[in-house]
Coordinates of C-alpha atoms in Angstrom, one line a residue:
Chain N
M1 CA 119.1 38.5 110.7
S2 CA 122.6 37.6 112.0
R3 CA 124.2 38.6 108.7
P4 CA 124.0 42.2 107.7
K5 CA 122.5 42.8 104.2
E6 CA 125.1 45.4 103.4
A7 CA 128.8 45.5 104.3
W8 CA 131.9 47.5 103.8
T9 CA 134.2 46.1 101.2
S10 CA 137.4 46.7 103.2
N11 CA 138.8 48.2 106.4
L12 CA 140.1 51.1 104.4
G13 CA 136.7 51.7 102.9
V14 CA 135.1 52.1 106.3
I15 CA 137.9 54.3 107.6
F16 CA 137.5 56.6 104.6
A17 CA 133.8 56.7 105.2
V18 CA 134.1 57.5 108.9
A19 CA 136.9 60.0 108.2
G20 CA 134.8 61.5 105.5
S21 CA 132.0 61.9 107.9
A22 CA 134.3 63.6 110.5
V23 CA 136.1 66.0 108.1
G24 CA 133.7 68.8 107.5
L25 CA 133.5 72.6 107.4
G26 CA 134.6 72.8 111.1
N27 CA 138.0 71.4 110.2
F28 CA 138.8 74.2 107.8
L29 CA 136.8 77.1 109.2
R30 CA 136.0 76.7 113.0
F31 CA 139.2 75.1 114.3
P32 CA 141.6 77.7 112.9
G33 CA 139.5 80.5 114.3
L34 CA 139.5 79.0 117.8
A35 CA 143.2 78.2 117.8
A36 CA 144.1 81.7 116.8
Q37 CA 141.6 83.2 119.3
Y38 CA 143.0 81.3 122.3
G39 CA 146.7 81.3 121.3
G40 CA 148.0 78.3 119.5
G41 CA 150.0 76.7 122.3
A42 CA 147.6 76.8 125.1
F43 CA 144.7 75.8 122.9
M44 CA 146.5 72.9 121.4
I45 CA 147.3 71.5 124.9
A46 CA 143.6 71.6 125.8
Y47 CA 142.8 70.3 122.4
F48 CA 145.0 67.2 122.6
V49 CA 144.0 66.4 126.1
S50 CA 140.4 66.5 125.0
L51 CA 141.2 64.3 122.0
L52 CA 142.8 61.7 124.3
V53 CA 140.1 61.9 127.0
I54 CA 137.0 62.4 125.0
G55 CA 137.5 62.2 121.3
I56 CA 139.2 58.8 120.8
P57 CA 137.5 57.0 123.8
V58 CA 133.9 58.0 122.8
S59 CA 134.8 57.1 119.2
W60 CA 135.9 53.6 120.2
A61 CA 132.8 53.2 122.4
E62 CA 130.6 54.1 119.4
W63 CA 132.4 51.7 117.1
T64 CA 132.1 48.9 119.7
V65 CA 128.4 49.5 120.4
G66 CA 127.6 49.8 116.7
R67 CA 129.4 46.7 115.6
H68 CA 127.9 44.7 118.4
G69 CA 124.4 45.9 117.6
G70 CA 125.0 45.2 113.9
H71 CA 125.9 41.6 114.9
H72 CA 122.3 41.3 116.1
G73 CA 120.9 42.7 112.8
Y74 CA 120.4 46.3 113.8
H75 CA 121.9 49.3 112.1
S76 CA 120.0 52.3 113.6
S77 CA 120.7 53.7 117.0
P78 CA 117.3 52.8 118.4
G79 CA 117.6 49.2 117.2
V80 CA 121.1 48.9 118.6
F81 CA 120.1 50.2 122.0
H82 CA 117.1 47.9 121.9
A83 CA 119.3 44.9 121.1
L84 CA 122.0 45.6 123.7
L85 CA 119.9 46.8 126.6
R86 CA 116.8 44.6 126.2
R87 CA 114.5 47.0 127.9
R88 CA 111.3 48.6 126.6
W89 CA 112.7 52.1 127.1
A90 CA 116.0 51.4 125.5
K91 CA 114.9 52.1 122.0
Y92 CA 113.7 55.6 123.1
L93 CA 117.1 56.3 124.6
G94 CA 118.6 55.3 121.3
A95 CA 116.2 57.5 119.4
I96 CA 118.4 60.4 120.1
G97 CA 121.0 58.8 117.8
F98 CA 118.5 58.8 115.0
L99 CA 116.8 62.1 115.6
I100 CA 119.9 64.2 115.9
P101 CA 121.4 63.3 112.5
L102 CA 117.9 63.6 111.0
L103 CA 117.5 67.2 112.2
V104 CA 121.2 68.2 111.6
C105 CA 121.0 67.1 108.0
M106 CA 118.1 69.5 107.3
Y107 CA 120.5 72.5 107.6
Y108 CA 123.7 70.7 106.7
V109 CA 122.6 70.0 103.2
Y110 CA 121.7 73.7 102.8
V111 CA 125.3 74.7 103.9
E112 CA 126.7 72.1 101.5
A113 CA 124.8 73.7 98.7
W114 CA 126.5 77.0 99.5
C115 CA 129.9 75.4 99.1
L116 CA 129.0 73.9 95.7
G117 CA 127.5 77.2 94.6
Y118 CA 130.5 79.2 95.8
A119 CA 132.8 76.8 93.9
V120 CA 130.8 77.4 90.6
N121 CA 130.6 81.1 91.2
A122 CA 134.3 81.3 91.9
L123 CA 135.1 79.4 88.7
S124 CA 132.8 81.6 86.7
G125 CA 134.7 84.7 87.9
R126 CA 131.7 86.2 89.7
L127 CA 133.5 86.0 93.1
S128 CA 136.5 87.9 91.8
A129 CA 134.7 90.7 90.1
P130 CA 136.1 94.2 90.8
G131 CA 134.3 96.1 93.6
M132 CA 132.6 92.9 94.8
D133 CA 130.8 93.3 98.2
Y134 CA 131.3 89.9 99.7
G135 CA 129.1 90.5 102.7
A136 CA 126.2 91.6 100.6
F137 CA 126.7 88.7 98.2
F138 CA 126.7 86.2 101.1
A139 CA 123.6 87.8 102.7
T140 CA 121.6 87.6 99.4
Y141 CA 122.9 84.2 98.4
T142 CA 122.0 82.5 101.7
G143 CA 118.9 84.6 102.3
A144 CA 120.4 86.0 105.5
N145 CA 118.9 89.5 104.8
V146 CA 115.3 88.5 104.1
D147 CA 113.2 85.4 104.6
G148 CA 112.6 83.5 101.4
V149 CA 114.9 85.6 99.2
A150 CA 117.2 82.6 98.6
V151 CA 114.5 80.5 97.1
K152 CA 115.6 81.3 93.5
F153 CA 117.2 79.0 90.9
G154 CA 119.7 81.0 88.9
L155 CA 123.4 80.3 88.8
G156 CA 124.0 83.0 91.3
D157 CA 121.4 81.7 93.7
A158 CA 121.4 78.9 96.2
G159 CA 118.3 77.2 95.0
L160 CA 119.8 75.3 92.1
F161 CA 122.6 74.0 94.2
V162 CA 120.2 72.9 97.0
V163 CA 118.4 70.7 94.5
I164 CA 121.6 69.3 93.0
V165 CA 123.1 68.5 96.4
L166 CA 119.9 66.9 97.6
L167 CA 119.6 64.7 94.4
L168 CA 123.3 63.8 94.6
N169 CA 123.0 62.7 98.3
L170 CA 119.9 60.7 97.6
Y171 CA 121.4 59.0 94.5
L172 CA 124.5 58.0 96.5
L173 CA 122.4 56.7 99.3
Y174 CA 120.2 54.8 96.8
R175 CA 123.3 53.1 95.5
G176 CA 123.9 51.6 98.9
L177 CA 126.7 51.4 101.4
S178 CA 129.6 50.1 99.4
K179 CA 128.6 51.4 95.9
G180 CA 127.4 54.7 97.1
I181 CA 128.9 56.0 100.4
E182 CA 132.1 54.0 100.4
L183 CA 132.8 54.7 96.7
A184 CA 132.2 58.5 97.2
C185 CA 134.5 58.6 100.2
R186 CA 137.2 56.5 98.5
F187 CA 137.5 59.1 95.8
G188 CA 136.4 62.1 97.7
M189 CA 138.7 61.9 100.7
P190 CA 142.0 61.5 98.8
L191 CA 140.9 64.3 96.4
L192 CA 140.1 66.5 99.4
V193 CA 143.6 65.9 100.9
I194 CA 145.3 66.6 97.6
L195 CA 143.4 69.8 97.1
G196 CA 144.2 70.8 100.7
I197 CA 147.9 70.2 100.1
V198 CA 147.9 72.2 96.9
I199 CA 146.2 75.1 98.6
L200 CA 148.5 74.8 101.6
A201 CA 151.5 75.0 99.2
R202 CA 150.0 78.2 97.6
V203 CA 149.5 79.8 101.0
L204 CA 152.9 79.0 102.4
T205 CA 154.6 80.4 99.2
L206 CA 152.7 83.7 99.2
G207 CA 155.6 85.6 100.9
T208 CA 154.8 89.2 101.3
P209 CA 152.2 89.9 98.6
D210 CA 151.8 93.6 99.4
P211 CA 155.2 95.4 99.8
A212 CA 153.4 98.4 101.4
R213 CA 152.4 96.1 104.3
P214 CA 155.6 94.2 105.1
D215 CA 154.2 92.9 108.4
Q216 CA 151.5 90.9 106.6
N217 CA 153.7 88.0 105.5
V218 CA 153.6 84.2 105.9
L219 CA 155.7 84.1 109.0
T220 CA 153.6 86.7 110.8
A221 CA 150.5 85.0 109.6
L222 CA 151.7 81.7 111.1
G223 CA 152.7 83.6 114.2
F224 CA 149.2 85.0 114.5
M225 CA 147.9 81.5 114.3
W226 CA 150.4 79.5 116.4
N227 CA 152.2 81.9 118.8
P228 CA 151.2 80.8 122.4
G229 CA 150.2 84.3 123.6
A230 CA 151.0 86.0 126.9
G231 CA 151.1 83.0 129.2
I232 CA 150.3 79.4 128.6
L233 CA 149.6 78.6 132.2
A234 CA 147.3 81.6 132.6
S235 CA 145.5 80.7 129.4
L236 CA 145.0 77.1 130.7
R237 CA 143.2 78.4 133.8
N238 CA 140.5 79.8 131.5
P239 CA 137.5 77.4 131.5
Q240 CA 136.3 78.9 128.2
L241 CA 139.5 77.6 126.5
W242 CA 138.8 74.0 127.7
L243 CA 135.2 74.3 126.7
A244 CA 136.2 75.5 123.2
A245 CA 138.8 72.8 122.8
A246 CA 136.6 70.0 124.0
G247 CA 133.7 71.2 122.0
Q248 CA 135.8 71.4 118.8
V249 CA 137.1 67.8 119.3
F250 CA 133.7 66.5 120.0
F251 CA 132.0 68.1 117.0
S252 CA 134.9 67.6 114.7
L253 CA 135.0 63.8 115.2
T254 CA 131.2 63.6 114.7
I255 CA 130.9 61.6 117.9
G256 CA 127.5 61.8 119.6
L257 CA 125.6 61.9 116.3
G258 CA 124.8 58.2 116.0
I259 CA 126.7 58.1 112.7
I260 CA 129.6 55.8 113.9
I261 CA 127.1 53.5 115.5
T262 CA 125.3 53.0 112.2
Y263 CA 128.5 52.8 110.1
A264 CA 130.1 50.3 112.5
S265 CA 127.0 48.1 112.5
Y266 CA 127.8 47.1 109.0
L267 CA 131.1 45.6 110.0
R268 CA 131.6 41.9 110.5
K269 CA 131.9 40.5 114.0
T270 CA 135.6 40.1 113.8
D271 CA 136.5 43.2 111.8
D272 CA 139.0 45.4 113.5
I273 CA 137.6 48.5 115.2
T274 CA 140.4 49.8 117.4
L275 CA 142.9 50.6 114.6
S276 CA 140.1 51.7 112.3
G277 CA 138.7 54.0 114.9
L278 CA 142.1 55.5 115.6
A279 CA 142.9 55.8 111.9
A280 CA 139.6 57.6 111.1
A281 CA 140.2 60.0 114.0
S282 CA 143.8 60.6 112.9
A283 CA 142.7 61.3 109.3
N284 CA 140.3 63.9 110.7
E285 CA 143.0 65.4 112.9
F286 CA 145.4 65.6 110.0
C287 CA 142.8 67.5 107.9
E288 CA 142.0 69.8 110.8
V289 CA 145.4 70.6 112.3
A290 CA 147.8 70.2 109.4
L291 CA 145.6 71.5 106.6
G292 CA 142.9 73.6 108.3
G293 CA 145.3 75.1 110.8
M294 CA 147.8 76.1 108.2
I295 CA 145.5 77.4 105.4
T296 CA 142.5 79.4 106.5
V297 CA 143.6 81.9 109.1
P298 CA 147.1 82.4 107.7
A299 CA 145.7 83.1 104.3
A300 CA 143.2 85.6 105.6
F301 CA 145.8 87.3 107.8
I302 CA 148.3 87.7 104.9
F303 CA 145.8 89.8 102.9
L304 CA 143.6 91.4 105.5
G305 CA 145.7 91.5 108.6
A306 CA 144.7 90.8 112.2
A307 CA 141.7 93.1 112.1
G308 CA 140.3 91.2 109.1
V309 CA 140.4 87.9 110.8
A310 CA 139.7 88.5 114.5
G311 CA 136.1 88.0 115.6
Q312 CA 134.9 86.3 112.5
G313 CA 132.5 83.5 112.9
T314 CA 132.7 80.2 110.9
F315 CA 130.5 81.3 108.1
A316 CA 131.9 84.8 107.9
L317 CA 135.5 83.4 107.7
G318 CA 134.6 80.9 105.0
F319 CA 132.1 82.7 102.8
I320 CA 133.0 86.4 103.2
V321 CA 136.6 86.7 104.3
L322 CA 138.2 83.9 102.2
P323 CA 136.6 84.8 98.8
E324 CA 138.0 88.3 99.2
V325 CA 141.4 86.8 100.1
F326 CA 141.4 84.5 97.1
A327 CA 140.4 87.4 94.8
S328 CA 143.5 89.2 96.0
M329 CA 146.0 86.5 95.1
P330 CA 147.4 85.5 91.7
A331 CA 145.2 82.8 90.0
G332 CA 142.9 83.4 92.9
M333 CA 139.8 82.3 90.8
L334 CA 141.3 78.8 90.5
F335 CA 142.3 78.5 94.2
A336 CA 139.0 79.9 95.3
S337 CA 137.1 77.2 93.4
A338 CA 139.5 74.5 94.5
F339 CA 139.0 75.6 98.1
F340 CA 135.2 75.5 97.8
V341 CA 135.4 72.2 96.0
L342 CA 137.4 71.0 99.0
L343 CA 134.7 72.3 101.4
F344 CA 132.0 70.7 99.2
L345 CA 133.8 67.3 99.3
A346 CA 134.2 67.6 103.1
A347 CA 130.5 68.5 103.3
V348 CA 129.1 65.8 101.0
T349 CA 131.0 63.0 102.7
S350 CA 129.6 64.3 106.0
S351 CA 126.1 64.7 104.8
L352 CA 126.0 61.1 103.5
S353 CA 126.9 59.9 106.9
I354 CA 124.3 62.1 108.5
L355 CA 121.6 60.8 106.3
Q356 CA 122.5 57.1 106.5
P357 CA 121.1 56.6 110.1
T358 CA 117.6 57.7 108.9
I359 CA 117.8 55.3 105.9
A360 CA 118.9 52.5 108.3
F361 CA 116.1 53.2 110.7
L362 CA 113.4 53.4 108.0
E363 CA 114.5 50.1 106.5
E364 CA 114.9 48.1 109.6
A365 CA 111.8 49.6 111.3
F366 CA 109.4 49.2 108.4
M367 CA 111.1 46.7 106.2
L368 CA 111.2 49.1 103.3
R369 CA 113.1 48.6 100.1
R370 CA 115.9 51.0 99.4
A371 CA 114.0 52.9 96.7
V372 CA 111.1 53.5 99.1
S373 CA 113.2 54.5 102.1
V374 CA 115.1 57.0 99.9
A375 CA 111.8 58.4 98.6
W376 CA 110.6 58.9 102.2
L377 CA 113.9 60.5 103.1
A378 CA 113.5 62.8 100.0
L379 CA 110.2 63.9 101.3
I380 CA 111.5 64.5 104.9
M381 CA 114.5 66.4 103.6
S382 CA 112.3 68.6 101.3
V383 CA 110.3 69.7 104.2
G384 CA 113.2 70.1 106.6
T385 CA 115.7 71.7 104.3
G386 CA 112.9 73.8 102.8
F387 CA 112.1 75.1 106.3
V388 CA 115.7 76.2 106.9
W389 CA 116.0 77.5 103.4
Y390 CA 112.9 79.6 103.6
F391 CA 113.4 81.0 107.1
S392 CA 116.8 82.2 106.3
K393 CA 116.8 85.8 107.8
D394 CA 119.8 86.1 110.1
L395 CA 120.1 82.3 109.4
K396 CA 117.9 82.0 112.5
A397 CA 116.3 78.6 111.8
L398 CA 119.7 77.1 110.9
D399 CA 121.3 78.6 114.0
T400 CA 118.5 77.5 116.3
I401 CA 118.6 73.8 115.1
D402 CA 122.4 73.9 115.2
F403 CA 122.5 75.0 118.8
W404 CA 119.7 72.9 120.4
I405 CA 120.4 69.8 118.3
G406 CA 123.9 70.1 116.8
N407 CA 125.4 71.1 120.2
V408 CA 123.2 70.1 123.1
G409 CA 121.9 66.9 121.5
V410 CA 125.3 65.5 120.6
F411 CA 126.7 66.0 124.1
L412 CA 123.8 64.1 125.5
Q413 CA 124.2 61.2 123.0
G414 CA 128.0 61.1 123.6
T415 CA 127.5 60.9 127.3
I416 CA 124.8 58.1 127.0
V417 CA 127.1 56.0 124.8
I418 CA 130.1 56.2 127.0
L419 CA 128.0 55.4 130.1
L420 CA 126.5 52.5 128.2
F421 CA 130.0 51.3 127.3
G422 CA 131.6 51.7 130.7
W423 CA 128.8 51.1 133.2
V424 CA 125.7 49.6 131.7
I425 CA 127.3 46.9 129.5
G426 CA 130.3 47.0 131.8
I427 CA 133.9 47.9 131.1
G428 CA 135.1 44.3 131.2
K429 CA 132.6 43.0 128.6
S430 CA 132.9 46.2 126.5
W431 CA 136.7 45.9 126.5
R432 CA 136.6 42.3 125.4
E433 CA 134.1 43.2 122.7
M434 CA 136.2 46.1 121.5
H435 CA 139.3 43.9 121.1
R436 CA 137.5 41.2 119.2
G437 CA 139.5 41.0 115.9
A438 CA 141.5 44.0 116.9
A439 CA 144.5 45.0 114.9
L440 CA 145.7 47.3 117.7
R441 CA 145.8 46.5 121.4
V442 CA 144.6 49.6 123.3
P443 CA 146.8 50.4 126.3
G444 CA 145.3 49.3 129.6
F445 CA 145.0 52.7 131.1
F446 CA 142.2 53.5 128.6
R447 CA 140.0 51.1 130.7
I448 CA 140.2 53.6 133.5
V449 CA 139.9 56.6 131.2
M450 CA 136.8 55.2 129.5
R451 CA 135.1 54.1 132.7
Y452 CA 135.8 57.1 134.9
I453 CA 137.6 60.0 133.3
T454 CA 135.7 60.3 130.0
P455 CA 132.2 60.4 131.6
L456 CA 133.3 62.8 134.3
Y457 CA 135.1 65.0 131.8
L458 CA 132.2 64.9 129.4
I459 CA 129.6 65.7 132.1
T460 CA 131.9 68.6 133.4
I461 CA 132.2 70.0 129.9
F462 CA 128.5 69.6 129.2
T463 CA 127.7 71.4 132.5
L464 CA 130.2 74.2 131.6
F465 CA 128.6 74.4 128.2
L466 CA 125.1 74.8 129.6
L467 CA 126.4 77.4 132.2
D468 CA 128.0 79.4 129.4
K469 CA 125.5 79.2 126.6
V470 CA 122.2 78.7 128.3
V471 CA 122.5 80.2 131.8
G472 CA 125.0 82.8 130.7
W473 CA 127.3 82.7 133.7
N474 CA 130.5 84.7 133.5
F475 CA 132.5 81.9 135.3
S476 CA 133.2 84.2 138.3
F477 CA 132.6 83.1 141.9
G478 CA 133.5 86.4 143.3
N479 CA 131.3 88.5 141.1
P480 CA 129.0 86.2 139.4
V481 CA 126.9 87.6 136.5
F482 CA 124.1 85.7 134.7
R483 CA 123.1 87.3 131.5
Q484 CA 120.4 86.0 129.2
T485 CA 122.0 84.4 126.2
G486 CA 120.7 84.9 122.7
Y487 CA 119.3 81.4 122.4
I488 CA 117.2 81.8 125.5
A489 CA 116.2 85.4 124.7
D490 CA 115.0 84.3 121.3
L491 CA 112.5 82.0 123.0
V492 CA 111.5 83.7 126.3
G493 CA 113.1 87.2 126.2
N494 CA 111.4 90.5 126.0
A495 CA 111.6 90.5 122.2
P496 CA 111.4 86.8 121.2
S497 CA 112.1 85.7 117.7
P498 CA 109.0 84.2 116.0
V499 CA 111.3 82.1 113.7
A500 CA 113.3 80.7 116.6
R501 CA 110.1 79.8 118.4
L502 CA 108.7 78.2 115.2
T503 CA 112.0 76.3 114.8
V504 CA 111.9 74.9 118.3
G505 CA 108.2 73.9 117.7
F506 CA 109.4 72.2 114.4
I507 CA 112.1 70.4 116.4
I508 CA 109.6 69.2 119.0
A509 CA 107.2 68.0 116.3
V510 CA 109.9 66.1 114.5
C511 CA 111.1 64.5 117.8
L512 CA 107.5 63.5 118.7
L513 CA 107.0 62.0 115.2
G514 CA 110.3 60.2 115.5
L515 CA 109.4 58.7 118.9
V516 CA 106.0 57.5 117.5
L517 CA 107.9 55.8 114.6
V518 CA 110.3 54.2 117.1
A519 CA 107.4 52.9 119.2
V520 CA 105.9 51.4 116.0
A521 CA 109.3 49.9 115.1
G522 CA 109.6 48.5 118.6
R523 CA 106.6 46.2 118.0
R524 CA 108.4 44.6 115.1
W525 CA 111.6 44.3 117.0
R526 CA 110.1 42.2 119.8
C527 CA 110.6 39.1 117.7
K528 CA 114.2 39.9 116.7
P529 CA 117.2 38.6 118.5
A530 CA 118.9 40.7 121.2
A531 CA 122.2 40.5 123.0
P532 CA 122.1 38.1 125.9
H533 CA 122.6 39.2 129.5
Y534 CA 124.2 42.5 128.7
R535 CA 122.6 44.2 131.7
K536 CA 124.2 43.4 135.0
Chain S
M1 CA 125.9 95.5 106.1
N2 CA 124.5 94.2 109.3
L3 CA 126.5 91.1 110.3
P4 CA 126.0 90.4 114.0
F5 CA 124.1 87.3 113.2
L6 CA 127.3 85.7 111.8
L7 CA 129.0 86.2 115.1
T8 CA 126.3 84.2 116.9
I9 CA 126.7 81.1 114.7
I10 CA 129.7 80.0 116.6
A11 CA 130.7 82.5 119.2
Q12 CA 134.2 83.5 118.5
A13 CA 134.8 86.8 120.2
G14 CA 138.2 87.1 118.7
V15 CA 140.9 89.2 120.2
A16 CA 143.5 90.3 117.7
A17 CA 146.9 89.1 118.9
P18 CA 149.8 91.5 118.3
A19 CA 151.2 90.8 114.9
Q20 CA 154.6 89.3 115.3
P21 CA 156.5 86.6 113.4
L22 CA 156.6 83.1 114.7
T23 CA 158.3 83.0 118.1
A24 CA 160.2 80.0 119.4
G25 CA 157.0 79.0 121.2
G26 CA 155.0 79.4 118.0
W27 CA 157.4 77.2 116.1
A28 CA 157.3 74.6 118.8
S29 CA 153.5 74.7 119.0
M30 CA 153.1 74.4 115.3
I31 CA 155.7 71.7 114.7
L32 CA 154.6 69.6 117.6
S33 CA 150.9 69.9 116.7
V34 CA 151.2 69.4 112.9
G35 CA 154.0 66.8 113.3
F36 CA 152.0 64.8 115.8
V37 CA 148.9 64.5 113.8
T38 CA 150.8 63.9 110.5
L39 CA 152.9 61.1 112.0
L40 CA 149.9 59.5 113.7
F41 CA 147.9 59.6 110.5
A42 CA 150.8 58.1 108.5
W43 CA 151.4 55.4 111.1
C44 CA 147.7 54.4 111.2
L45 CA 147.5 54.4 107.4
R46 CA 150.5 52.2 107.1
R47 CA 149.2 49.7 109.7
V48 CA 145.8 49.6 108.0
L49 CA 147.2 49.1 104.5
R50 CA 149.6 46.4 105.8
G51 CA 146.6 44.7 107.4
D52 CA 144.5 44.9 104.3
A53 CA 147.4 43.4 102.2
D54 CA 147.8 40.6 104.8
N55 CA 144.1 39.9 104.6
R56 CA 144.2 39.7 100.8
R57 CA 147.2 37.3 101.0
G58 CA 145.4 35.2 103.6
K59 CA 142.3 34.9 101.3
H60 CA 144.5 33.7 98.4

């Protein structure tokens, strides 16, 4: 098992795949909203600090751990942890890196279907019909007003696109790593960047579309997005800003999901990972800052003004505000469909990466052929996505999984991986392993960063996150207030949400089932090779 | 249309900044941010492509 059965065809291929995994809806919808909300200048300082201290180091750690595990014949996070740590409990620790993407993909595929559906509806002219109520359309389309209402299969419903997206993902996964994922990303990523640049050019040349509102022009829109606000130093003292910036970097780079571990495990022992890791991260940053930061919020501001943009969540900005914006601009139908195709490409390259760890686990745990593992995945996805799709009122099931798994889980996994890199394996051995075949020598100060600063920073941010989102602290020592947050109130509040409770039960059931599968897999792995003496 | 659920997806209690054109600070923030990520991406891409070309030559 020393040679992987599958491999990337080139460095560029794996970089496209990892970048494709990282570039998602958050780049074009979440980042611009946060940057505008906290004032461009201060937010970007915190953002780049977080990128240097968390994003790139954790990414390198995942690449290193993944490639090393792959050298021992493992491609899933439980297998990689088992191989490197050589302890009975190690595979259960690694199970987080298999269960998180499995649960995340259940709702991500549903959101991906919205993007494709919106692209088709935009092209058909439905989204630019006069008198269109975009909020009502979104609520009906996604089922956000009533449970089960989205389970329909017309062109104006989500159902047809859920099926198409599921089949497309499964087909590409069936084709394998190089002929499926790599090929899709090789075409998808450049097309995404070209579409982004075309839409960016359109937005920057809008001028002042409504002469009656001269203050809504390109320069003011960019000012709304990038002006630093009242005081940079005062803004930087706000812990919420650091939390938002670090969270955005973390989620945007898809670190902590176990994806990079799986992708890197298909590399050869001497394939470069330092330059590849940095290149994938930089591709994501380009799409996020240079494209996402210049398109979404400025476009919305030009047509709707500050009041139309402020306070909008990710989905509201993307699926309610922007369709209205595109409908207001010349040839908006084309640009709307191009934008939603862009979102769809970003989503499909991400969903492939989220699904691959499950395929890798099923195949190496139970020696399944590709067709069988894909069939099992289809069954799991039908149940999981079906659950999110049916319990769609207020998008409660989606939101609950996103919070407890997509946020809390990835922080945990990221912390575990960086501690594994810097402390369990040891920084010296990890550093040497990272530089095996390296095309880029990482500056020495990153040794200190990856051993001390990244874990500390990550644990601090995770603690702040829990204090903010779970405990509900107002970050005041003088007058501390702890209010029950929505996610807690949904479970144990005076009026709990049955769907939120059911969703948490579903998450627990999936995790328990996953742990049983990992235990069964562990029996097979006893006879397989493991890394020698990696525990001090 | 009841939309509070959308605001809970990702909490973004946005505060509308006063609408004013790009200030000097805004220009600096935008150019430095966009410029940095664009140059980094271009530099990495160039290094990777050069490396791939070298590898292909090495194989021949």
